[in-house]
Amino acid sequence: MTEQIKNSVRTERVGDVWLMQIDNPPVNATSHEVRIALAEAVQQLDADPTLVGGVLAGSGKTFVAGADIREFGDQVSRQPLLGVVIDGLAQCRKPIVAALHGFALGGGFELALGCDARIAKAGTIVGLPEVTLGILPAAGGTQRLPRRTGLARAIKLICNGERFSAAQALEWGLVDEVVEDGLIDRAVALARSMRGRKRDLLDEPLPIEDAAAVEAAAQAAMRTGKARPAVVAAIESIRNAARLPARDALAAERRYFQELRLTPDAFGLRHQFFAERESMKVPELASVQARPVGTVAVVGAGTMGVGIAISALEAGLNVILLERDEAALQRGSTRIRTHYAERVAAGKALPAHGERMLALLETTLDWTRLAAADLVIEAVFEQLDVKQEVFRIIDQHARPGAVLATNTSYLDVDKIAQATSRPADVLGLHFFSPANVMKLLEVVRGSATAADVLATGMSLGKRLKKSPVLCGNAFGFIGNRIYNVYRQQCEMMLEDGAWPETVDTALERLGFAMGPFSVGDLAGLDIPWAMRKSQAATRDARVRYIDVLDKLCELGRHGRKTGAGYYRHDEAKAPRVSDETVRSIIQDASDRRGISRRELGDEEIQRRSMLAMVNEAAWVMHERIAMRASDIDVVMVLGYGFPRWLGGPVHWARRQDRARLVEDLQEIARSTGHGFDVADLSPILDQ
């Protein structure tokens, strides 16, 4: 073995016990080198008659947080596979105890399950998240886990990629003991006390359970996972635990993995996995110190302000929630208290947690309280003059050096910053609703924004457990800029012959969480209507403008909140079908345009929608609104319901024939008319 391989697993004797510590920072991934070294370490244990057992542990801050995901895309798997290494653990004649701390995820948890016993430090997080990467656990996870949890729970845990605590793992029998400290010493003592007794979970019978419960779990997993290939294969593999001999089931599990790892889903999900991690890195800020943030003030106690406040509370920050009138402040305060009460009632949080969070919250009408905040976030109505007025007041009361952030979703951050005496302290922090749930955070750089202010925005995003993406200051930033063009193309398809439900259904079949017209009704049509009216004076008359949304709003159809938008919502289970009013408005739009309506199929709707996003993504890169092309994919997947397994519009485009992409874009440009300029795709295809 090379020195690199030898050093990836450090071994030492602890009396008559062989301690094997995986040392592959930062997360001790089960790389090729680790697998070789671990197999050798286990063989040394087995061959030494003076050793009675072994302990498998991880060095640093974690046990093993997963595999080296980059290997999954290799055309040929590098031997030995992790499953083969785990076979070696089981075949070793000495008992091996896994000592878990930090994270034991994916292949790391499979390693632990392949040992003869498991001890975890309190706070350890475990799970098998492989399905979220388009594959399945392929080192015995679908066979060993259900022998302790039962098939139904195993289907839920594996197909949803759930992470769970060491305490939960103890309850289910997946670990034997949870300790507060002295992890290695306790594991060594356990290995010694086992007196050579082996205990492979594969030798255990499955728990007795109701077949109907297993079927219900499988159906629920199929619905949640949209019946993607990895979900289907994982369910089959888990069920094999009850219908095949263990060795045959293991062989099938590995075969499923080999088939899945090179599928389009797996490539798309791996791309998104790495893109999310890359998006948090801003090379120019690597040596810039973020400003310290301990207290956040949120101006505006509406839906967005409340969501931002909850996010900050959950990050352990002190929060000052400020409103202009008592009634609005009371509504916001009640929403926060209700949020924690509902989580406690649902068993998702302990009462003490809610009490701790509320103890960090201060609600006030007093603008002078802003002086106590390190960072102020404005979350008021999306109108430039309103936001400018709020920032003038913030400027009067915020302390020198405080970061001032606007939550605008498309307005000019520079124009907002100009309302203050300190534009260098101003940036955009565009949260997505509900802000305490959605992972995306667009961090918007103004022309005067200081480097340490940007660093603070990125740092805050990570602290809030979000995926921060740096954006340039342009209309709609990255996400709304692209989504706006996508929605416009869908509106054009209404004029061309589709109905709202035709478009929504086609895009949902592609994998979107919701189609654009369902999204519009949910979010409220009055919001984009207000934006359109504000742009009316500067709109180019040559651009094809679809006024269907405007006509709906003029009739008071603003979406769900008014009972009707593109669809009617006045009944709990009203079918999603456009009514005569909507169809009449759309037909009139087609007639005024002189368009002879025709039927549009799923493929045309899907491709036109995707191409519109791809073209705008290229313009976003040309205009340097995004720092890297993969950042666009992160924004669209995390913020706009783009199918995760497609990897984002950039990844999708890279898997298409380039000549056909250009040809189809030119056709869309012809049908769209003035304003649709075909971009040079090089910035997204060649980066």
Short mmCIF file of C-alpha atoms in Angstrom, two decimals, residues 52 79 210 247 325 331 363 393 606:
data_model
loop_
_atom_site.label_atom_id
_atom_site.label_comp_id
_atom_site.label_asym_id
_atom_site.label_seq_id
_atom_site.Cartn_x
_atom_site.Cartn_y
_atom_site.Cartn_z
CA VAL A 52 -9.78 -10.47 20.88
CA GLN A 79 -12.58 -2.44 -6.26
CA ASP A 210 -48.75 -6.50 8.98
CA ARG A 247 -26.85 -13.47 0.09
CA ASP A 325 -48.93 49.49 14.09
CA ARG A 331 -50.69 39.32 14.21
CA THR A 363 -41.64 42.59 19.48
CA ILE A 393 -35.94 55.49 8.87
CA GLN A 606 -42.10 20.93 -21.63
#
